[in-house]
Amino acid sequence: ILLPDAMRSEQLNMKTNGYTEWYTGVVVGGPAQDAPGECRTSYDVMADIADKFGVKDQFTEGKTQEDWIRELYEAGAEKDSEMPSWDEIVKQGVYKRELPTAIGLKDFRDDPEANPLATPSGKIEIYSERLADIAATWELEEDESINPIPVFTPGFQGYGSVNDEYPLYCTGFHHKSRTHSSFGFIPELEQVARQQLWINPADAESRGIVSGDMLSVKSPAGEIRIEAKVTSRIVPGTVGIPQGAWHKADMFGDKVDEGGCVNTLTTYKPTPLAKGNGNAHSMIVQVAKA
């Protein structure tokens, strides 16, 4: 089994335009080019894995990826008389239409008793008895909290957590040269939109840092190397690092990440209720010239 898999442009694919029930269009098309070497679609790879477990027939149901795409499209189109046929959408590629305006929770607003919400009270809840019960009965760590009403909680390594060793707050942000980590390996994009740490002139001057310097950034979780960008566009006392850079470290050596991956600085600590890693945008760090 050879990874990585084929890119979206290297296989037939389908996507919708919109969120939840508010879809404004659908795109079906591809491939625009062949996958390089022996790369294959993730569906074919998963089918091979299923075959190793002796469940290929249950996984694929005897269908190819293209068969599944067509079946899923036609199942949706069958419930919507305005949708093009499969042959038509394959030929035209894109189908879209105007999305009508809508009033959120209209049925509930018109008659809340006849159309209750899926909350214990059936109403919009400012105070949640369910969350109050969880907070009273779950065993929480000393620095964890679950609240029945919206309140500000700094969270792990959040506001108020900086100290002499790690005096700066750090956050990750989306970068114009990547989609998350996708395209993080392309040197031409890196040249025009470099991986840089944003730091306010007040914080940079006290550390002797100027734009272009190579920096060492340390957190309780790890250390990275990254180029400095001194700018007043970031608040003093904070620094920003574009997310999605690829991790490049000798994990059998010093473990210092030369790729400037912001995840190297994050500590894994799930939030008590949603189990999200809440400190992905809330880190404490120290910055110095490397």
mmCIF file of C-alpha atoms in Angstrom:
data_model
loop_
_atom_site.group_PDB
_atom_site.id
_atom_site.type_symbol
_atom_site.label_atom_id
_atom_site.label_comp_id
_atom_site.label_asym_id
_atom_site.label_seq_id
_atom_site.Cartn_x
_atom_site.Cartn_y
_atom_site.Cartn_z
ATOM 1 C CA ILE A 1 0.000 0.000 0.000
ATOM 2 C CA LEU A 2 1.645 3.177 -1.220
ATOM 3 C CA LEU A 3 0.847 6.598 0.189
ATOM 4 C CA PRO A 4 0.128 9.453 -0.398
ATOM 5 C CA ASP A 5 -3.121 9.138 -2.285
ATOM 6 C CA ALA A 6 -4.161 10.960 -5.433
ATOM 7 C CA MET A 7 -5.039 14.635 -5.199
ATOM 8 C CA ARG A 8 -8.602 15.813 -5.798
ATOM 9 C CA SER A 9 -7.625 17.053 -9.251
ATOM 10 C CA GLU A 10 -6.351 13.561 -10.082
ATOM 11 C CA GLN A 11 -9.639 11.711 -9.586
ATOM 12 C CA LEU A 12 -13.351 12.002 -10.227
ATOM 13 C CA ASN A 13 -14.837 13.863 -7.292
ATOM 14 C CA MET A 14 -17.966 15.612 -6.134
ATOM 15 C CA LYS A 15 -18.422 18.493 -3.724
ATOM 16 C CA THR A 16 -21.249 20.716 -2.593
ATOM 17 C CA ASN A 17 -21.168 24.441 -1.997
ATOM 18 C CA GLY A 18 -22.644 25.312 1.363
ATOM 19 C CA TYR A 19 -23.097 24.164 4.940
ATOM 20 C CA THR A 20 -25.666 21.948 6.673
ATOM 21 C CA GLU A 21 -28.959 22.162 4.784
ATOM 22 C CA TRP A 22 -28.084 25.355 2.912
ATOM 23 C CA TYR A 23 -26.562 24.050 -0.307
ATOM 24 C CA THR A 24 -26.334 26.412 -3.261
ATOM 25 C CA GLY A 25 -24.671 24.125 -5.785
ATOM 26 C CA VAL A 26 -22.731 20.987 -6.621
ATOM 27 C CA VAL A 27 -19.555 20.371 -8.619
ATOM 28 C CA VAL A 28 -18.731 17.051 -10.288
ATOM 29 C CA GLY A 29 -15.592 16.615 -12.330
ATOM 30 C CA GLY A 30 -12.119 15.306 -12.874
ATOM 31 C CA PRO A 31 -9.598 14.032 -13.219
ATOM 32 C CA ALA A 32 -7.710 16.993 -14.664
ATOM 33 C CA GLN A 33 -4.497 14.958 -14.725
ATOM 34 C CA ASP A 34 -3.231 11.473 -13.915
ATOM 35 C CA ALA A 35 -1.898 10.685 -10.458
ATOM 36 C CA PRO A 36 1.919 10.464 -10.501
ATOM 37 C CA GLY A 37 3.778 7.206 -10.152
ATOM 38 C CA GLU A 38 1.842 4.541 -8.301
ATOM 39 C CA CYS A 39 -0.348 6.918 -6.278
ATOM 40 C CA ARG A 40 -3.975 5.840 -6.095
ATOM 41 C CA THR A 41 -7.201 7.151 -4.597
ATOM 42 C CA SER A 42 -7.739 6.750 -0.868
ATOM 43 C CA TYR A 43 -10.852 4.687 -1.677
ATOM 44 C CA ASP A 44 -8.760 2.071 -3.493
ATOM 45 C CA VAL A 45 -6.252 2.054 -0.640
ATOM 46 C CA MET A 46 -9.021 1.532 1.917
ATOM 47 C CA ALA A 47 -10.454 -1.246 -0.244
ATOM 48 C CA ASP A 48 -7.063 -2.976 -0.125
ATOM 49 C CA ILE A 49 -6.965 -2.641 3.657
ATOM 50 C CA ALA A 50 -10.506 -4.028 3.882
ATOM 51 C CA ASP A 51 -9.400 -6.921 1.678
ATOM 52 C CA LYS A 52 -6.592 -7.716 4.133
ATOM 53 C CA PHE A 53 -9.218 -7.935 6.878
ATOM 54 C CA GLY A 54 -11.431 -10.101 4.713
ATOM 55 C CA VAL A 55 -14.242 -7.514 4.470
ATOM 56 C CA LYS A 56 -13.659 -5.979 1.046
ATOM 57 C CA ASP A 57 -17.071 -6.956 -0.301
ATOM 58 C CA GLN A 58 -18.813 -5.389 2.702
ATOM 59 C CA PHE A 59 -16.736 -2.214 2.340
ATOM 60 C CA THR A 60 -17.061 -1.671 -1.406
ATOM 61 C CA GLU A 61 -20.397 -3.447 -1.981
ATOM 62 C CA GLY A 62 -18.891 -4.294 -5.354
ATOM 63 C CA LYS A 63 -18.654 -0.633 -6.378
ATOM 64 C CA THR A 64 -15.806 1.563 -7.523
ATOM 65 C CA GLN A 65 -15.273 5.115 -6.288
ATOM 66 C CA GLU A 66 -16.918 6.383 -9.463
ATOM 67 C CA ASP A 67 -19.902 4.075 -8.851
ATOM 68 C CA TRP A 68 -20.350 5.503 -5.341
ATOM 69 C CA ILE A 69 -20.131 9.109 -6.527
ATOM 70 C CA ARG A 70 -22.768 8.500 -9.169
ATOM 71 C CA GLU A 71 -25.030 6.633 -6.746
ATOM 72 C CA LEU A 72 -24.796 9.370 -4.118
ATOM 73 C CA TYR A 73 -25.451 12.086 -6.678
ATOM 74 C CA GLU A 74 -28.444 10.304 -8.178
ATOM 75 C CA ALA A 75 -29.894 9.614 -4.720
ATOM 76 C CA GLY A 76 -29.877 13.336 -4.030
ATOM 77 C CA ALA A 77 -31.115 14.296 -7.484
ATOM 78 C CA GLU A 78 -34.017 11.857 -7.181
ATOM 79 C CA LYS A 79 -35.388 13.980 -4.331
ATOM 80 C CA ASP A 80 -34.924 17.248 -6.239
ATOM 81 C CA SER A 81 -36.547 17.571 -9.644
ATOM 82 C CA GLU A 82 -34.443 20.634 -10.511
ATOM 83 C CA MET A 83 -31.141 18.753 -10.396
ATOM 84 C CA PRO A 84 -29.465 17.761 -13.689
ATOM 85 C CA SER A 85 -29.169 14.102 -14.615
ATOM 86 C CA TRP A 86 -25.862 12.330 -13.984
ATOM 87 C CA ASP A 87 -24.828 12.619 -17.634
ATOM 88 C CA GLU A 88 -25.714 16.315 -17.616
ATOM 89 C CA ILE A 89 -23.768 17.151 -14.453
ATOM 90 C CA VAL A 90 -20.717 15.242 -15.691
ATOM 91 C CA LYS A 91 -20.849 17.242 -18.929
ATOM 92 C CA GLN A 92 -21.494 20.680 -17.434
ATOM 93 C CA GLY A 93 -19.452 20.180 -14.237
ATOM 94 C CA VAL A 94 -21.189 22.814 -12.134
ATOM 95 C CA TYR A 95 -24.804 23.262 -11.064
ATOM 96 C CA LYS A 96 -25.881 26.148 -8.872
ATOM 97 C CA ARG A 97 -29.021 28.075 -8.099
ATOM 98 C CA GLU A 98 -30.182 31.034 -6.082
ATOM 99 C CA LEU A 99 -30.655 30.304 -2.414
ATOM 100 C CA PRO A 100 -33.954 31.627 -1.048
ATOM 101 C CA THR A 101 -33.919 33.678 2.126
ATOM 102 C CA ALA A 102 -35.006 31.924 5.288
ATOM 103 C CA ILE A 103 -35.901 32.786 8.880
ATOM 104 C CA GLY A 104 -33.989 30.799 11.453
ATOM 105 C CA LEU A 105 -36.146 28.678 13.809
ATOM 106 C CA LYS A 106 -39.273 30.041 12.099
ATOM 107 C CA ASP A 107 -41.549 27.170 13.156
ATOM 108 C CA PHE A 108 -40.426 27.528 16.752
ATOM 109 C CA ARG A 109 -40.863 31.292 16.654
ATOM 110 C CA ASP A 110 -44.366 30.998 15.154
ATOM 111 C CA ASP A 111 -45.548 28.363 17.647
ATOM 112 C CA PRO A 112 -42.989 27.342 20.282
ATOM 113 C CA GLU A 113 -45.346 24.931 22.014
ATOM 114 C CA ALA A 114 -46.136 22.992 18.852
ATOM 115 C CA ASN A 115 -42.542 23.109 17.612
ATOM 116 C CA PRO A 116 -40.254 22.744 20.643
ATOM 117 C CA LEU A 117 -36.482 22.691 20.265
ATOM 118 C CA ALA A 118 -34.384 19.629 21.090
ATOM 119 C CA THR A 119 -33.433 20.991 24.502
ATOM 120 C CA PRO A 120 -34.742 19.592 27.819
ATOM 121 C CA SER A 121 -37.062 22.587 28.138
ATOM 122 C CA GLY A 122 -37.917 22.777 24.442
ATOM 123 C CA LYS A 123 -36.875 26.418 24.536
ATOM 124 C CA ILE A 124 -33.810 28.512 23.769
ATOM 125 C CA GLU A 125 -31.816 28.024 26.966
ATOM 126 C CA ILE A 126 -29.669 30.765 28.458
ATOM 127 C CA TYR A 127 -29.138 28.647 31.554
ATOM 128 C CA SER A 128 -28.640 24.933 30.846
ATOM 129 C CA GLU A 129 -29.843 22.592 33.577
ATOM 130 C CA ARG A 130 -28.163 19.734 31.714
ATOM 131 C CA LEU A 131 -24.761 21.452 31.901
ATOM 132 C CA ALA A 132 -25.392 22.371 35.536
ATOM 133 C CA ASP A 133 -26.005 18.704 36.316
ATOM 134 C CA ILE A 134 -22.821 17.677 34.473
ATOM 135 C CA ALA A 135 -20.795 20.282 36.336
ATOM 136 C CA ALA A 136 -22.180 19.050 39.663
ATOM 137 C CA THR A 137 -21.675 15.326 39.027
ATOM 138 C CA TRP A 138 -18.569 14.917 36.847
ATOM 139 C CA GLU A 139 -15.135 14.668 38.412
ATOM 140 C CA LEU A 140 -13.216 17.607 36.973
ATOM 141 C CA GLU A 141 -9.578 18.558 37.341
ATOM 142 C CA GLU A 142 -8.760 21.607 39.412
ATOM 143 C CA ASP A 143 -8.187 23.775 36.312
ATOM 144 C CA GLU A 144 -11.284 22.532 34.444
ATOM 145 C CA SER A 145 -14.760 24.028 34.473
ATOM 146 C CA ILE A 146 -18.139 23.417 32.858
ATOM 147 C CA ASN A 147 -20.668 26.239 33.183
ATOM 148 C CA PRO A 148 -24.445 26.271 32.689
ATOM 149 C CA ILE A 149 -24.324 29.838 31.344
ATOM 150 C CA PRO A 150 -21.833 31.448 28.924
ATOM 151 C CA VAL A 151 -18.840 32.766 30.866
ATOM 152 C CA PHE A 152 -15.276 33.683 30.018
ATOM 153 C CA THR A 153 -12.874 30.886 30.884
ATOM 154 C CA PRO A 154 -9.203 31.464 30.082
ATOM 155 C CA GLY A 155 -8.586 27.744 29.670
ATOM 156 C CA PHE A 156 -5.319 25.869 29.836
ATOM 157 C CA GLN A 157 -2.352 28.175 29.222
ATOM 158 C CA GLY A 158 -4.816 30.941 28.460
ATOM 159 C CA TYR A 159 -5.041 34.496 29.750
ATOM 160 C CA GLY A 160 -3.107 34.895 32.998
ATOM 161 C CA SER A 161 -0.770 31.944 32.361
ATOM 162 C CA VAL A 162 2.381 33.755 31.210
ATOM 163 C CA ASN A 163 5.367 33.730 33.546
ATOM 164 C CA ASP A 164 9.037 34.682 33.625
ATOM 165 C CA GLU A 165 10.047 31.598 31.619
ATOM 166 C CA TYR A 166 7.273 31.979 29.018
ATOM 167 C CA PRO A 167 6.250 35.658 28.997
ATOM 168 C CA LEU A 168 4.453 35.858 25.628
ATOM 169 C CA TYR A 169 1.077 34.606 24.443
ATOM 170 C CA CYS A 170 1.176 32.796 21.087
ATOM 171 C CA THR A 171 -1.567 31.983 18.600
ATOM 172 C CA GLY A 172 -1.666 30.194 15.263
ATOM 173 C CA PHE A 173 -3.371 31.679 12.224
ATOM 174 C CA HIS A 174 -4.193 30.612 8.669
ATOM 175 C CA HIS A 175 -1.588 31.412 6.063
ATOM 176 C CA LYS A 176 -2.123 32.557 2.482
ATOM 177 C CA SER A 177 0.359 30.042 1.031
ATOM 178 C CA ARG A 178 -1.382 26.919 2.357
ATOM 179 C CA THR A 179 -4.691 25.252 3.058
ATOM 180 C CA HIS A 180 -3.939 24.013 6.561
ATOM 181 C CA SER A 181 -0.829 21.902 5.824
ATOM 182 C CA SER A 182 -1.650 21.262 2.162
ATOM 183 C CA PHE A 183 0.926 22.804 -0.210
ATOM 184 C CA GLY A 184 3.347 23.290 2.697
ATOM 185 C CA PHE A 185 6.031 21.484 0.712
ATOM 186 C CA ILE A 186 6.106 23.824 -2.313
ATOM 187 C CA PRO A 187 9.279 25.964 -2.263
ATOM 188 C CA GLU A 188 7.896 28.559 -4.696
ATOM 189 C CA LEU A 189 5.015 29.338 -2.317
ATOM 190 C CA GLU A 190 7.387 29.442 0.621
ATOM 191 C CA GLN A 191 9.498 32.039 -1.173
ATOM 192 C CA VAL A 192 6.626 34.453 -1.764
ATOM 193 C CA ALA A 193 4.873 33.881 1.589
ATOM 194 C CA ARG A 194 7.527 32.791 4.060
ATOM 195 C CA GLN A 195 6.863 31.064 7.363
ATOM 196 C CA GLN A 196 7.436 33.927 9.802
ATOM 197 C CA LEU A 197 6.651 34.699 13.415
ATOM 198 C CA TRP A 198 4.858 38.012 13.846
ATOM 199 C CA ILE A 199 6.166 40.029 16.800
ATOM 200 C CA ASN A 200 5.452 43.589 17.914
ATOM 201 C CA PRO A 201 8.362 46.088 17.759
ATOM 202 C CA ALA A 202 8.169 46.610 21.539
ATOM 203 C CA ASP A 203 8.767 42.907 22.187
ATOM 204 C CA ALA A 204 11.318 42.619 19.387
ATOM 205 C CA GLU A 205 13.456 45.590 20.494
ATOM 206 C CA SER A 206 13.905 44.303 24.034
ATOM 207 C CA ARG A 207 15.178 41.033 22.578
ATOM 208 C CA GLY A 208 17.404 42.567 19.923
ATOM 209 C CA ILE A 209 15.284 41.093 17.150
ATOM 210 C CA VAL A 210 14.849 42.582 13.670
ATOM 211 C CA SER A 211 12.891 41.264 10.686
ATOM 212 C CA GLY A 212 14.680 38.385 9.012
ATOM 213 C CA ASP A 213 16.401 37.088 12.155
ATOM 214 C CA MET A 214 16.143 33.370 12.806
ATOM 215 C CA LEU A 215 14.378 32.811 16.111
ATOM 216 C CA SER A 216 14.135 30.149 18.757
ATOM 217 C CA VAL A 217 10.593 29.823 20.098
ATOM 218 C CA LYS A 218 10.125 27.658 23.195
ATOM 219 C CA SER A 219 6.959 26.562 24.966
ATOM 220 C CA PRO A 220 6.394 23.982 27.727
ATOM 221 C CA ALA A 221 5.780 21.488 24.901
ATOM 222 C CA GLY A 222 8.653 22.039 22.470
ATOM 223 C CA GLU A 223 10.903 24.328 20.459
ATOM 224 C CA ILE A 224 10.893 25.587 16.881
ATOM 225 C CA ARG A 225 13.032 27.704 14.577
ATOM 226 C CA ILE A 226 11.303 30.395 12.555
ATOM 227 C CA GLU A 227 12.080 33.687 10.816
ATOM 228 C CA ALA A 228 11.089 36.959 12.500
ATOM 229 C CA LYS A 229 8.600 39.462 11.087
ATOM 230 C CA VAL A 230 8.566 42.610 13.211
ATOM 231 C CA THR A 231 5.243 44.403 12.761
ATOM 232 C CA SER A 232 2.931 46.679 14.717
ATOM 233 C CA ARG A 233 0.001 44.706 13.298
ATOM 234 C CA ILE A 234 0.196 42.348 16.280
ATOM 235 C CA VAL A 235 -0.577 43.310 19.879
ATOM 236 C CA PRO A 236 2.379 43.761 22.265
ATOM 237 C CA GLY A 237 2.846 40.777 24.532
ATOM 238 C CA THR A 238 1.651 38.359 21.853
ATOM 239 C CA VAL A 239 3.167 36.615 18.843
ATOM 240 C CA GLY A 240 1.543 34.877 15.892
ATOM 241 C CA ILE A 241 2.714 31.857 13.915
ATOM 242 C CA PRO A 242 1.071 30.650 10.677
ATOM 243 C CA GLN A 243 -0.359 27.157 11.103
ATOM 244 C CA GLY A 244 0.200 24.308 8.648
ATOM 245 C CA ALA A 245 4.007 24.334 8.278
ATOM 246 C CA TRP A 246 5.481 20.854 8.088
ATOM 247 C CA HIS A 247 7.304 19.492 11.126
ATOM 248 C CA LYS A 248 11.033 18.951 10.497
ATOM 249 C CA ALA A 249 12.872 17.669 13.556
ATOM 250 C CA ASP A 250 15.311 14.965 14.575
ATOM 251 C CA MET A 251 13.086 13.138 17.032
ATOM 252 C CA PHE A 252 16.026 10.950 18.079
ATOM 253 C CA GLY A 253 18.186 14.029 18.662
ATOM 254 C CA ASP A 254 17.424 17.536 19.934
ATOM 255 C CA LYS A 255 13.794 17.417 18.681
ATOM 256 C CA VAL A 256 14.009 21.090 17.652
ATOM 257 C CA ASP A 257 11.554 21.698 14.815
ATOM 258 C CA GLU A 258 13.334 23.518 11.989
ATOM 259 C CA GLY A 259 10.099 23.662 9.968
ATOM 260 C CA GLY A 260 8.393 26.194 12.219
ATOM 261 C CA CYS A 261 5.306 24.024 12.852
ATOM 262 C CA VAL A 262 3.136 25.752 15.456
ATOM 263 C CA ASN A 263 1.765 22.381 16.622
ATOM 264 C CA THR A 264 5.204 21.635 18.054
ATOM 265 C CA LEU A 265 4.442 24.285 20.687
ATOM 266 C CA THR A 266 1.005 22.998 21.708
ATOM 267 C CA THR A 267 0.336 20.799 24.712
ATOM 268 C CA TYR A 268 -2.312 18.119 24.325
ATOM 269 C CA LYS A 269 -5.002 18.769 26.916
ATOM 270 C CA PRO A 270 -8.610 18.129 25.817
ATOM 271 C CA THR A 271 -11.319 20.409 27.151
ATOM 272 C CA PRO A 272 -13.562 18.690 29.739
ATOM 273 C CA LEU A 273 -16.840 18.664 27.790
ATOM 274 C CA ALA A 274 -16.209 18.926 24.042
ATOM 275 C CA LYS A 275 -12.828 17.125 24.281
ATOM 276 C CA GLY A 276 -11.275 19.658 21.916
ATOM 277 C CA ASN A 277 -7.630 20.574 22.243
ATOM 278 C CA GLY A 278 -8.417 24.020 23.540
ATOM 279 C CA ASN A 279 -4.910 25.443 23.668
ATOM 280 C CA ALA A 280 -4.237 25.198 19.921
ATOM 281 C CA HIS A 281 -4.659 28.980 19.822
ATOM 282 C CA SER A 282 -3.572 29.632 23.388
ATOM 283 C CA MET A 283 0.107 28.982 24.027
ATOM 284 C CA ILE A 284 2.713 30.575 26.249
ATOM 285 C CA VAL A 285 6.176 30.976 24.753
ATOM 286 C CA GLN A 286 9.549 32.648 24.982
ATOM 287 C CA VAL A 287 11.151 34.103 21.862
ATOM 288 C CA ALA A 288 14.867 34.738 21.375
ATOM 289 C CA LYS A 289 17.365 34.995 18.533
ATOM 290 C CA ALA A 290 18.527 31.502 17.583
#
